[in-house]
Short mmCIF file of C-alpha atoms and ligand atoms in Angstrom, two decimals:
data_model
loop_
_atom_site.label_atom_id
_atom_site.label_comp_id
_atom_site.label_asym_id
_atom_site.label_seq_id
_atom_site.Cartn_x
_atom_site.Cartn_y
_atom_site.Cartn_z
CA UNK A 1192 47.41 -23.46 -13.96
CA UNK A 1193 45.19 -26.92 -13.84
CA UNK A 1194 44.56 -25.95 -10.52
CA UNK A 1195 44.01 -22.56 -11.22
CA UNK A 1196 41.15 -23.45 -14.12
CA UNK A 1197 39.43 -26.69 -11.42
CA UNK A 1198 39.50 -23.80 -8.22
CA UNK A 1199 37.32 -21.75 -10.78
CA UNK A 1200 35.62 -23.93 -11.75
CA UNK A 1201 35.13 -25.58 -8.63
CA UNK A 1202 34.41 -21.85 -7.40
CA UNK A 1203 32.09 -21.37 -10.82
CA UNK A 1204 30.04 -24.32 -9.19
CA UNK A 1205 29.62 -23.42 -6.00
CA UNK A 1206 29.34 -19.52 -6.84
CA UNK A 1207 26.50 -20.40 -8.54
CA UNK A 1208 24.22 -22.94 -5.48
CA UNK A 1209 25.73 -21.25 -2.79
CA UNK A 1210 25.27 -17.19 -3.60
CA UNK A 1211 26.95 -16.52 -6.84
CA UNK A 1212 30.40 -15.02 -4.29
CA UNK A 1213 29.88 -11.57 -2.97
CA UNK A 1214 30.80 -9.39 -4.81
CA UNK A 1215 31.69 -5.31 -3.20
CA UNK A 1216 30.66 -2.94 -5.41
CA UNK A 1217 31.53 0.12 -5.81
CA UNK A 1218 29.98 3.97 -5.63
CA UNK A 1219 30.72 4.30 -9.61
CA UNK A 1220 29.15 1.33 -10.68
CA UNK A 1221 25.64 2.04 -7.50
CA UNK A 1222 25.74 5.47 -7.60
CA UNK A 1223 23.87 5.88 -4.54
CA UNK A 1224 24.65 9.94 -3.52
CA UNK A 1225 25.06 9.54 0.57
CA UNK A 1226 22.83 12.72 0.86
CA UNK A 1227 19.35 10.21 -0.37
CA UNK A 1228 20.62 8.02 2.48
CA UNK A 1229 18.43 8.72 6.18
CA UNK A 1230 20.63 9.87 7.45
CA UNK A 1231 18.76 8.37 10.83
CA UNK A 1232 19.63 4.61 8.79
CA UNK A 1233 23.69 6.22 8.72
CA UNK A 1234 23.59 6.82 12.22
CA UNK A 1235 21.96 3.60 13.10
CA UNK A 1236 24.69 1.76 10.82
CA UNK A 1237 27.29 3.71 12.92
CA UNK A 1238 26.23 3.78 16.00
CA UNK A 1239 26.33 -0.22 15.72
CA UNK A 1240 29.58 0.13 13.78
CA UNK A 1241 31.18 2.30 16.97
CA UNK A 1242 29.31 -1.30 19.00
CA UNK A 1243 31.80 -3.81 16.96
CA UNK A 1244 28.75 -4.89 14.68
CA UNK A 1245 28.07 -4.75 11.26
CA UNK A 1246 24.92 -3.47 10.79
CA UNK A 1247 23.66 -2.37 6.64
CA UNK A 1248 21.12 -0.39 5.10
CA UNK A 1249 19.10 -3.26 2.71
CA UNK A 1250 16.10 -4.57 0.95
CA UNK A 1251 13.91 -1.58 -0.93
CA UNK A 1252 16.26 0.93 -0.23
CA UNK A 1253 18.79 0.13 -1.42
CA UNK A 1254 17.26 -1.24 -5.20
CA UNK A 1255 15.57 1.69 -5.31
CA UNK A 1256 18.48 4.76 -4.55
CA UNK A 1257 20.59 2.77 -7.35
CA UNK A 1258 17.63 3.29 -9.94
CA UNK A 1259 17.01 6.84 -8.54
CA UNK A 1260 14.48 6.31 -7.19
CA UNK A 1261 12.66 7.58 -3.89
CA UNK A 1262 12.87 5.07 -1.27
CA UNK A 1263 9.74 4.90 1.25
CA UNK A 1264 11.52 3.63 4.21
CA UNK A 1265 15.41 3.10 5.31
CA UNK A 1266 15.30 -0.98 6.76
CA UNK A 1267 19.07 -2.20 8.91
CA UNK A 1268 20.29 -5.04 8.53
CA UNK A 1269 22.72 -6.86 11.39
CA UNK A 1270 24.59 -9.80 12.94
CA UNK A 1271 23.26 -7.33 16.58
CA UNK A 1272 20.74 -9.17 18.39
CA UNK A 1273 17.67 -7.54 19.12
CA UNK A 1274 18.81 -7.59 23.32
CA UNK A 1275 21.94 -6.07 22.16
CA UNK A 1276 20.31 -3.90 20.19
CA UNK A 1277 17.89 -1.74 22.37
CA UNK A 1278 20.01 -0.24 25.07
CA UNK A 1279 22.19 1.41 22.42
CA UNK A 1280 19.90 3.59 21.32
CA UNK A 1281 17.31 5.99 23.88
CA UNK A 1282 14.20 5.66 21.63
CA UNK A 1283 13.92 2.22 20.91
CA UNK A 1284 12.07 -0.86 21.13
CA UNK A 1285 11.02 -4.97 20.21
CA UNK A 1286 8.92 -5.36 18.08
CA UNK A 1287 7.68 -8.75 17.29
CA UNK A 1288 7.52 -12.15 18.58
CA UNK A 1289 8.80 -14.93 15.72
CA UNK A 1290 11.49 -13.14 14.85
CA UNK A 1291 11.73 -10.13 17.12
CA UNK A 1292 13.45 -6.80 15.49
CA UNK A 1293 13.59 -3.16 16.93
CA UNK A 1294 12.58 -0.06 16.17
CA UNK A 1295 14.11 3.14 15.97
CA UNK A 1296 12.38 6.28 16.39
CA UNK A 1297 14.16 9.94 15.76
CA UNK A 1298 10.52 11.65 15.03
CA UNK A 1299 7.96 10.28 13.10
CA UNK A 1300 11.44 7.79 10.95
CA UNK A 1301 11.08 4.19 12.35
CA UNK A 1302 14.77 2.76 11.49
CA UNK A 1303 13.53 -1.23 11.17
CA UNK A 1304 16.81 -2.45 12.99
CA UNK A 1305 16.90 -6.64 12.50
CA UNK A 1306 20.01 -9.30 13.33
CA UNK A 1307 19.94 -11.41 10.37
CA UNK A 1308 18.17 -14.26 9.45
CA UNK A 1309 18.35 -18.44 8.69
CA UNK A 1310 16.50 -19.19 5.34
CA UNK A 1311 13.98 -21.99 5.65
CA UNK A 1312 15.46 -24.96 7.06
CA UNK A 1313 14.25 -28.49 7.21
CA UNK A 1314 12.75 -28.46 10.24
CA UNK A 1315 11.15 -25.32 9.44
CA UNK A 1316 7.16 -25.78 10.60
CA UNK A 1317 5.04 -24.95 7.05
CA UNK A 1318 1.06 -25.82 6.52
CA UNK A 1319 0.50 -28.69 4.78
CA UNK A 1320 1.20 -26.59 0.81
CA UNK A 1321 5.12 -26.36 2.73
CA UNK A 1322 3.56 -21.99 3.11
CA UNK A 1323 6.10 -21.14 6.11
CA UNK A 1324 4.46 -20.67 9.30
CA UNK A 1325 8.01 -19.37 11.72
CA UNK A 1326 11.18 -18.21 10.07
CA UNK A 1327 12.27 -17.24 13.44
CA UNK A 1328 16.20 -18.19 13.38
CA UNK A 1329 19.20 -15.55 13.48
CA UNK A 1330 21.64 -15.94 11.05
CA UNK A 1331 24.86 -14.97 9.39
CA UNK A 1332 24.86 -11.90 6.81
CA UNK A 1333 25.33 -14.59 3.34
CA UNK A 1334 22.61 -16.85 5.83
CA UNK A 1335 20.10 -14.16 5.90
CA UNK A 1336 21.29 -12.73 1.66
CA UNK A 1337 19.71 -16.35 1.05
CA UNK A 1338 16.95 -15.86 2.85
CA UNK A 1339 15.73 -12.96 0.75
CA UNK A 1340 13.67 -13.12 -2.53
CA UNK A 1341 15.17 -11.37 -4.76
CA UNK A 1342 18.65 -10.12 -6.00
CA UNK A 1343 17.55 -6.86 -6.43
CA UNK A 1344 16.33 -7.34 -2.41
CA UNK A 1345 19.20 -8.59 -1.11
CA UNK A 1346 22.05 -5.53 -1.74
CA UNK A 1347 23.36 -4.31 2.04
CA UNK A 1348 24.26 -1.07 1.65
CA UNK A 1349 27.45 0.15 4.08
CA UNK A 1350 27.10 3.41 4.40
CA UNK A 1351 30.59 4.09 6.16
CA UNK A 1352 32.62 2.74 3.25
CA UNK A 1353 30.04 3.07 0.29
CA UNK A 1354 30.01 0.14 -0.69
CA UNK A 1355 26.89 -2.29 -1.84
CA UNK A 1356 27.66 -6.45 -0.86
CA UNK A 1357 25.97 -8.37 -3.50
CA UNK A 1358 26.34 -11.93 -3.17
CA UNK A 1359 23.52 -12.31 -5.86
CA UNK A 1360 24.07 -9.96 -8.89
CA UNK A 1361 21.49 -7.87 -7.08
CA UNK A 1362 23.11 -5.01 -9.13
CA UNK A 1363 24.08 -6.62 -12.28
CA UNK A 1364 19.80 -8.13 -12.28
CA UNK A 1365 19.14 -4.37 -10.95
CA UNK A 1366 20.64 -3.00 -14.04
CA UNK A 1367 19.24 -4.77 -16.65
CA UNK A 1368 15.87 -4.76 -14.30
CA UNK A 1369 15.50 -8.22 -14.13
CA UNK A 1370 13.48 -9.28 -11.15
CA UNK A 1371 15.14 -13.18 -10.24
CA UNK A 1372 14.22 -15.92 -6.92
CA UNK A 1373 17.13 -16.20 -4.63
CA UNK A 1374 17.86 -20.10 -4.93
CA UNK A 1375 14.93 -22.39 -7.52
CA UNK A 1376 11.24 -20.83 -7.24
CA UNK A 1377 9.17 -23.02 -7.18
CA UNK A 1378 9.96 -23.78 -3.53
CA UNK A 1379 10.26 -20.28 -2.55
CA UNK A 1380 7.09 -19.27 -4.15
CA UNK A 1381 5.03 -22.81 -2.41
CA UNK A 1382 7.18 -21.76 0.32
CA UNK A 1383 6.20 -17.91 0.74
CA UNK A 1384 3.50 -17.67 -2.34
CA UNK A 1385 3.32 -13.39 -1.67
CA UNK A 1386 6.48 -13.91 -3.67
CA UNK A 1387 4.36 -14.49 -6.55
CA UNK A 1388 2.22 -10.49 -6.53
CA UNK A 1389 5.58 -8.51 -5.21
CA UNK A 1390 7.42 -10.24 -8.25
CA UNK A 1391 4.71 -8.48 -10.06
CA UNK A 1392 5.05 -5.29 -8.84
CA UNK A 1393 8.49 -4.77 -8.08
CA UNK A 1394 8.97 -5.78 -12.26
CA UNK A 1395 5.82 -2.66 -12.84
CA UNK A 1396 7.84 -0.55 -10.77
CA UNK A 1397 11.13 -0.79 -12.21
CA UNK A 1398 9.34 -0.60 -15.77
CA UNK A 1399 11.37 -4.70 -16.36
CA UNK A 1400 11.00 -7.67 -16.83
CA UNK A 1401 10.11 -10.80 -14.61
CA UNK A 1402 13.25 -13.62 -15.00
CA UNK A 1403 11.79 -16.74 -17.76
CA UNK A 1404 12.83 -19.02 -14.90
CA UNK A 1405 11.38 -16.87 -12.03
CA UNK A 1406 8.19 -16.37 -14.60
CA UNK A 1407 7.30 -19.52 -15.53
CA UNK A 1408 6.17 -21.15 -12.25
CA UNK A 1409 3.85 -18.71 -11.56
CA UNK A 1410 1.48 -19.39 -13.79
CA UNK A 1411 0.99 -22.89 -12.48
CA UNK A 1412 1.38 -21.93 -8.89
CA UNK A 1413 -1.03 -18.96 -8.50
CA UNK A 1414 -3.63 -20.85 -6.26
CA UNK A 1415 -1.38 -20.90 -4.18
CA UNK A 1416 -2.95 -17.77 -3.07
CA UNK A 1417 -5.83 -18.94 -1.96
CA UNK A 1418 -3.88 -20.28 1.24
CA UNK A 1419 -2.19 -16.59 2.74
CA UNK A 1420 -4.02 -15.36 5.43
CA UNK A 1421 -6.66 -12.49 4.50
CA UNK A 1422 -4.50 -9.76 6.91
CA UNK A 1423 -1.38 -10.42 4.35
CA UNK A 1424 -2.89 -10.02 0.93
CA UNK A 1425 -4.81 -6.60 1.82
CA UNK A 1426 -1.63 -5.71 3.23
CA UNK A 1427 -0.25 -6.53 -0.05
CA UNK A 1428 -3.26 -5.46 -2.76
CA UNK A 1429 -2.60 -1.98 -0.58
CA UNK A 1430 1.53 -1.90 -1.23
CA UNK A 1431 0.78 -2.58 -5.25
CA UNK A 1432 -1.79 -0.08 -5.46
CA UNK A 1433 -0.27 1.89 -3.94
CA UNK A 1434 3.06 1.87 -5.21
CA UNK A 1435 2.73 4.87 -8.24
CA UNK A 1436 1.43 2.11 -10.47
CA UNK A 1437 -1.33 0.15 -9.91
CA UNK A 1438 -3.36 -0.06 -13.29
CA UNK A 1439 0.12 -1.43 -14.43
CA UNK A 1440 0.61 -3.62 -11.74
CA UNK A 1441 -3.67 -4.98 -12.40
CA UNK A 1442 -3.28 -5.59 -16.15
CA UNK A 1443 -0.03 -7.71 -15.23
CA UNK A 1444 -1.31 -9.94 -12.50
CA UNK A 1445 -3.93 -10.51 -15.03
CA UNK A 1446 -1.05 -11.64 -18.08
CA UNK A 1447 -0.45 -14.45 -14.94
CA UNK A 1448 -3.37 -15.70 -13.83
CA UNK A 1449 -2.62 -14.14 -10.27
CA UNK A 1450 -5.65 -12.22 -10.08
CA UNK A 1451 -8.49 -14.31 -11.42
CA UNK A 1452 -10.10 -16.43 -7.62
CA UNK A 1453 -7.55 -14.63 -5.62
CA UNK A 1454 -8.97 -12.04 -4.58
CA UNK A 1455 -13.10 -10.99 -5.82
CA UNK A 1456 -11.56 -6.83 -5.53
CA UNK A 1457 -9.28 -7.62 -8.63
CA UNK A 1458 -11.95 -9.94 -11.20
CA UNK A 1459 -14.92 -6.76 -10.16
CA UNK A 1460 -11.82 -4.40 -10.79
CA UNK A 1461 -10.32 -6.14 -13.81
CA UNK A 1462 -13.68 -8.58 -15.28
CA UNK A 1463 -16.42 -6.08 -14.34
CA UNK A 1464 -18.22 -4.47 -17.97
CA UNK A 1465 -18.74 -0.62 -17.22
CA UNK A 1466 -16.16 -0.33 -13.69
CA UNK A 1467 -13.74 0.47 -15.90
CA UNK A 1468 -13.57 4.16 -16.38
CA UNK A 1469 -13.97 4.66 -13.19
CA UNK A 1470 -12.18 2.87 -11.30
CA UNK A 1471 -8.96 3.65 -13.47
CA UNK A 1472 -9.77 7.20 -13.13
CA UNK A 1473 -9.42 6.06 -10.23
CA UNK A 1474 -5.48 4.41 -10.27
CA UNK A 1475 -4.61 7.28 -12.24
CA UNK A 1476 -5.12 10.03 -9.56
CA UNK A 1477 -4.30 7.73 -6.78
CA UNK A 1478 -1.23 7.38 -9.59
CA UNK A 1479 -0.50 10.36 -9.72
CA UNK A 1480 -0.21 11.25 -5.83
CA UNK A 1481 2.27 8.61 -5.59
CA UNK A 1482 4.79 10.20 -7.19
CA UNK A 1483 4.34 13.61 -6.01
CA UNK A 1484 5.36 11.86 -2.68
CA UNK A 1485 1.65 12.93 -1.74
CA UNK A 1486 -0.48 9.96 1.10
CA UNK A 1487 -2.68 7.70 -0.30
CA UNK A 1488 -5.88 6.85 1.43
CA UNK A 1489 -6.62 2.93 1.63
CA UNK A 1490 -9.61 3.84 2.33
CA UNK A 1491 -10.85 6.26 -0.31
CA UNK A 1492 -9.19 3.39 -2.79
CA UNK A 1493 -10.51 0.64 -1.86
CA UNK A 1494 -13.71 2.61 -0.90
CA UNK A 1495 -13.54 3.80 -4.98
CA UNK A 1496 -12.09 -0.08 -6.38
CA UNK A 1497 -15.87 -1.49 -4.82
CA UNK A 1498 -17.93 2.06 -5.81
CA UNK A 1499 -19.46 0.06 -9.40
CA UNK A 1500 -20.85 -3.15 -7.40
CA UNK A 1501 -22.16 -1.80 -4.74
CA UNK A 1502 -24.31 0.64 -6.82
CA UNK A 1503 -25.04 -2.28 -8.98
CA UNK A 1504 -27.07 -3.55 -5.51
CA UNK A 1505 -28.30 -0.58 -4.80
CA UNK A 1506 -29.94 -0.08 -8.14
CA UNK A 1507 -30.74 -3.91 -7.53
CA UNK A 1508 -32.57 -3.69 -4.48
CA UNK A 1509 -34.56 -0.86 -5.64
CA UNK A 1510 -36.19 -2.24 -8.18
CA UNK A 1511 -37.31 -4.62 -5.75
CA UNK A 1512 -38.83 -1.47 -3.44
CA UNK A 1513 -36.43 -0.35 -1.29
CA UNK A 1514 -35.96 2.68 0.00
CA UNK A 1515 -32.48 4.84 -1.51
CA UNK A 1516 -30.82 5.04 2.19
CA UNK A 1517 -31.46 1.34 3.27
CA UNK A 1518 -31.15 -0.14 -0.31
CA UNK A 1519 -27.68 2.30 -0.39
CA UNK A 1520 -26.29 0.12 3.40
CA UNK A 1521 -27.56 -3.03 2.12
CA UNK A 1522 -25.54 -3.34 -0.38
CA UNK A 1523 -22.49 -1.91 1.04
CA UNK A 1524 -22.97 -4.30 3.78
CA UNK A 1525 -23.40 -7.23 1.02
CA UNK A 1526 -20.18 -6.19 -1.40
CA UNK A 1527 -17.95 -5.67 2.38
CA UNK A 1528 -18.43 -9.27 3.48
CA UNK A 1529 -17.95 -10.78 0.12
CA UNK A 1530 -14.34 -9.13 0.56
CA UNK A 1531 -13.47 -9.87 3.31
CA UNK A 1532 -13.75 -13.52 3.17
CA UNK A 1533 -10.45 -13.01 1.33
CA UNK A 1534 -8.79 -9.90 1.86
CA UNK A 1535 -8.89 -8.09 5.44
CA UNK A 1536 -10.67 -4.35 4.63
CA UNK A 1537 -10.02 -3.71 7.96
CA UNK A 1538 -12.81 -2.37 10.02
CA UNK A 1539 -11.07 1.38 10.88
CA UNK A 1540 -11.22 1.23 6.49
CA UNK A 1541 -14.73 0.18 6.12
CA UNK A 1542 -15.85 2.33 8.66
CA UNK A 1543 -14.25 5.65 6.40
CA UNK A 1544 -15.70 4.21 3.35
CA UNK A 1545 -19.40 3.82 4.39
CA UNK A 1546 -18.80 7.48 4.65
CA UNK A 1547 -17.90 8.07 2.15
CA UNK A 1548 -20.32 5.49 0.17
CA UNK A 1549 -23.28 6.80 2.13
CA UNK A 1550 -22.55 10.26 2.41
CA UNK A 1551 -22.96 10.76 -2.06
CA UNK A 1552 -26.76 10.64 -1.71
CA UNK A 1553 -26.57 13.66 -0.14
CA UNK A 1554 -24.30 15.93 -2.76
CA UNK A 1555 -27.37 15.19 -4.80
CA UNK A 1556 -29.79 17.96 -3.17
CA UNK A 1557 -27.49 20.56 -1.65
CA UNK A 1558 -30.00 21.13 2.22
CA UNK A 1559 -28.69 24.45 3.87
CA UNK A 1560 -29.32 22.79 7.18
CA UNK A 1561 -27.87 19.69 6.53
CA UNK A 1562 -24.70 21.26 4.65
CA UNK A 1563 -23.23 21.72 8.31
CA UNK A 1564 -23.97 17.94 9.69
CA UNK A 1565 -22.18 16.87 6.60
CA UNK A 1566 -19.36 19.29 6.66
CA UNK A 1567 -18.48 17.81 10.61
CA UNK A 1568 -17.85 14.83 9.87
CA UNK A 1569 -14.68 12.99 9.94
CA UNK A 1570 -14.99 11.96 5.62
CA UNK A 1571 -16.49 14.99 4.38
CA UNK A 1572 -13.57 15.78 2.86
CA UNK A 1573 -13.00 12.92 1.36
CA UNK A 1574 -16.13 12.20 0.37
CA UNK A 1575 -15.84 15.21 -1.49
CA UNK A 1576 -12.79 14.03 -3.49
CA UNK A 1577 -14.21 10.43 -4.17
CA UNK A 1578 -17.84 13.22 -5.64
CA UNK A 1579 -15.15 14.57 -7.43
CA UNK A 1580 -13.86 11.18 -9.12
CA UNK A 1581 -18.00 10.06 -10.00
CA UNK A 1582 -17.94 13.66 -12.07
CA UNK A 1583 -15.09 13.29 -13.91
CA UNK A 1584 -16.12 9.48 -15.01
CA UNK A 1585 -19.87 11.82 -16.06
CA UNK A 1586 -22.02 9.60 -13.16
CA UNK A 1587 -22.71 13.25 -11.03
CA UNK A 1588 -23.03 17.03 -12.61
CA UNK A 1589 -19.22 18.31 -12.70
CA UNK A 1590 -20.60 21.55 -12.29
CA UNK A 1591 -22.30 20.80 -8.19
CA UNK A 1592 -19.45 18.80 -7.49
CA UNK A 1593 -17.48 21.56 -7.98
CA UNK A 1594 -19.12 23.41 -5.62
CA UNK A 1595 -18.16 21.05 -2.95
CA UNK A 1596 -15.42 21.22 -3.91
CA UNK A 1597 -15.39 24.98 -3.40
CA UNK A 1598 -16.94 25.08 0.34
CA UNK A 1599 -14.43 21.75 1.03
CA UNK A 1600 -11.97 24.12 0.64
CA UNK A 1601 -13.35 27.25 2.48
CA UNK A 1602 -13.26 29.04 5.30
CA UNK A 1603 -15.94 28.78 7.93
CA UNK A 1604 -17.31 32.65 7.15
CA UNK A 1605 -16.91 31.36 3.18
CA UNK A 1606 -18.64 28.72 3.67
CA UNK A 1607 -21.92 30.28 4.95
CA UNK A 1608 -22.54 32.65 3.24
CA UNK A 1609 -22.09 30.40 -0.37
CA UNK A 1610 -24.77 28.38 1.50
CA UNK A 1611 -27.22 30.71 2.35
CA UNK A 1612 -26.42 31.36 -1.49
CA UNK A 1613 -27.67 28.49 -1.50
CA UNK A 1614 -30.55 29.14 0.53
CA UNK A 1615 -31.25 32.00 -1.02
CA UNK A 1616 -31.96 30.34 -4.49
CA UNK A 1617 -34.86 29.00 -5.98
CA UNK A 1618 -35.55 25.59 -4.84
CA UNK A 1619 -33.23 22.90 -6.28
CA UNK A 1620 -35.07 19.62 -6.55
CA UNK A 1621 -36.52 18.97 -2.99
CA UNK A 1622 -38.36 22.35 -0.92
CA UNK A 1623 -36.15 21.84 1.89
CA UNK A 1624 -34.10 24.67 -0.23
CA UNK A 1625 -37.06 26.95 -0.43
CA UNK A 1626 -38.20 26.04 2.63
CA UNK A 1627 -34.19 26.68 5.03
CA UNK A 1628 -34.99 30.02 5.38
CA UNK A 1629 -31.62 32.35 4.98
CA UNK A 1630 -29.37 33.24 8.42
CA UNK A 1631 -26.22 34.91 8.31
CA UNK A 1632 -24.05 32.59 10.34
CA UNK A 1633 -21.64 34.68 12.28
CA UNK A 1634 -17.81 34.50 11.80
CA UNK A 1635 -15.71 32.02 13.99
CA UNK A 1636 -15.06 28.50 13.94
CA UNK A 1637 -18.33 27.93 16.26
CA UNK A 1638 -20.94 24.66 16.37
CA UNK A 1639 -23.89 23.55 15.07
CA UNK A 1640 -24.31 20.23 16.30
CA UNK A 1641 -26.98 22.18 18.64
CA UNK A 1642 -29.02 24.12 16.73
CA UNK A 1643 -29.28 21.26 13.44
CA UNK A 1644 -29.74 17.91 15.94
CA UNK A 1645 -33.11 17.40 16.61
CA UNK A 1646 -36.47 18.26 14.19
CA UNK A 1647 -34.42 17.49 10.31
CA UNK A 1648 -35.84 15.46 8.25
CA UNK A 1649 -33.82 12.78 7.07
CA UNK A 1650 -34.61 12.95 3.42
CA UNK A 1651 -31.34 14.87 3.05
CA UNK A 1652 -30.16 10.96 3.21
CA UNK A 1653 -32.15 9.44 -0.12
CA UNK A 1654 -30.70 7.56 -1.69
CA UNK A 1655 -31.38 8.36 -5.67
CA UNK A 1656 -30.05 5.10 -7.76
CA UNK A 1657 -28.43 6.72 -10.34
P1 ATP B 2210 8.77 -1.96 -0.34
O1 ATP B 2210 9.25 -1.09 0.49
O2 ATP B 2210 9.07 -1.21 -0.95
O3 ATP B 2210 7.82 -2.59 -0.76
P2 ATP B 2210 10.68 -4.37 0.08
O4 ATP B 2210 11.63 -4.51 -0.76
O5 ATP B 2210 10.79 -2.78 0.86
O6 ATP B 2210 9.62 -2.90 -1.19
P3 ATP B 2210 9.12 -4.93 1.95
O7 ATP B 2210 8.16 -5.19 2.39
O8 ATP B 2210 9.22 -3.85 3.33
O9 ATP B 2210 9.58 -4.53 0.76
O10 ATP B 2210 10.40 -5.80 2.76
C1 ATP B 2210 12.25 -5.59 2.83
C2 ATP B 2210 13.19 -5.82 2.25
O11 ATP B 2210 13.02 -7.83 3.30
C3 ATP B 2210 13.14 -7.56 1.50
O12 ATP B 2210 14.20 -5.98 -0.14
C4 ATP B 2210 13.42 -8.32 1.19
O13 ATP B 2210 15.32 -8.21 1.08
C5 ATP B 2210 12.96 -8.92 2.79
N1 ATP B 2210 11.31 -9.16 1.90
C6 ATP B 2210 10.04 -8.63 2.73
N2 ATP B 2210 9.95 -9.59 2.01
C7 ATP B 2210 9.98 -10.54 1.98
C8 ATP B 2210 9.32 -12.09 1.02
N3 ATP B 2210 7.88 -12.58 1.73
N4 ATP B 2210 10.53 -13.45 1.14
C9 ATP B 2210 11.51 -12.64 1.26
N5 ATP B 2210 12.02 -11.47 1.54
C10 ATP B 2210 11.45 -10.86 1.72
MG1 MG B 2211 10.30 -1.19 2.53
#
């Protein structure tokens, strides 16, 4: 009797300190329908099982399946090493330098397969603030669970038994929609400050809360975000903005004091008067797209978030006598420079953002000749979408915006008619429209580069401040 009580007590003590004790949850409790699990992820697990290894689907996919959301992707965790995994799959590659893992490729789907990892140890290399710089030791299954961030992210689904292995009572937390850090929250935030942003994102996404103990330190530790490399912050910001609940996330970040100085971008978004409407529209639209399972272009999103600022700066420069397009370009440069200090907006995104912005003034005057050149630009479609946003925010004529949208949606022959009609109409803001001779375009895909190059003036690209 007494030994039982002692045993239970010791068990509880260790359970809480170490891992809460492994719990195996059956289908009736976790509710995962195997049909919603990627068959490729199941395949990876099966092959590894056949070769005598442990293998589970893990992380975000299990979390999302349990709450009935569609997972973005599927990850597998196993006790096989990358060298042992790779030969088992015809199309696979080892990636990563510090911590190697294997990408198993099935057409467009990649199953990221990683070896159980050990948690942070004393010997681990950290920066002056305790941020872990390397995290590359293989470990046991139990250790792998300890080094994960939140209890809801440390769930392992075994497709062969349809059980969920849970070392940290993650299923229980998930049912209560509580985001709870594994281990000591302060230590874990210090090791990796990005976890603070992740806590907010998951709480919003699950329509739940951050456990008070995991939330409390965030206010005083928010500044640690400054030590995180810009490229990583950018990735996390992108996840946050495309999680389907962007605006809620931003408001939550503000409440937790995570926004100020964290990213200049967020200061702009949340604190600049006048800019909100446009941004709210952009984010609402993004949320809708995400929830409808459509793709979201990061360039479009960031172009929208920074537009107000670019516009303001552009107007200031024009007031100082700068020419329209020059002012717009200079404004774009200065805003992007400022952002990239903290948030590494990669070159490929910033180039697209510039294209989207620089096309905006050209929508104001419909010059038949330059319209064909605009259509040929790779970001034309995105720029027209952007124009719709501006129209919805009341900063561009909505009838005109719709004309551009129709043009973007039309086939080439239809486009030719639209542009011809336009050329026949009385002039529109510029002599260019009246001067251009109506010219019927032949049907079918036809290159317009030759005729539009050379003589055309750049008058259509003048930025007008309004
Ligand atoms: P989503 O993909 O929806 O953003 P996720 O939970 O799958 O969410 P990933 O970044 O794909 O997030 O990471 C996969 C898993 O790796 C997580 O579920 C978690 O177990 C672990 N993980 C990711 N980032 C961290 C981190 N910073 N610290 C500890 N564990 C992490
Ligand atoms: Mg994931």
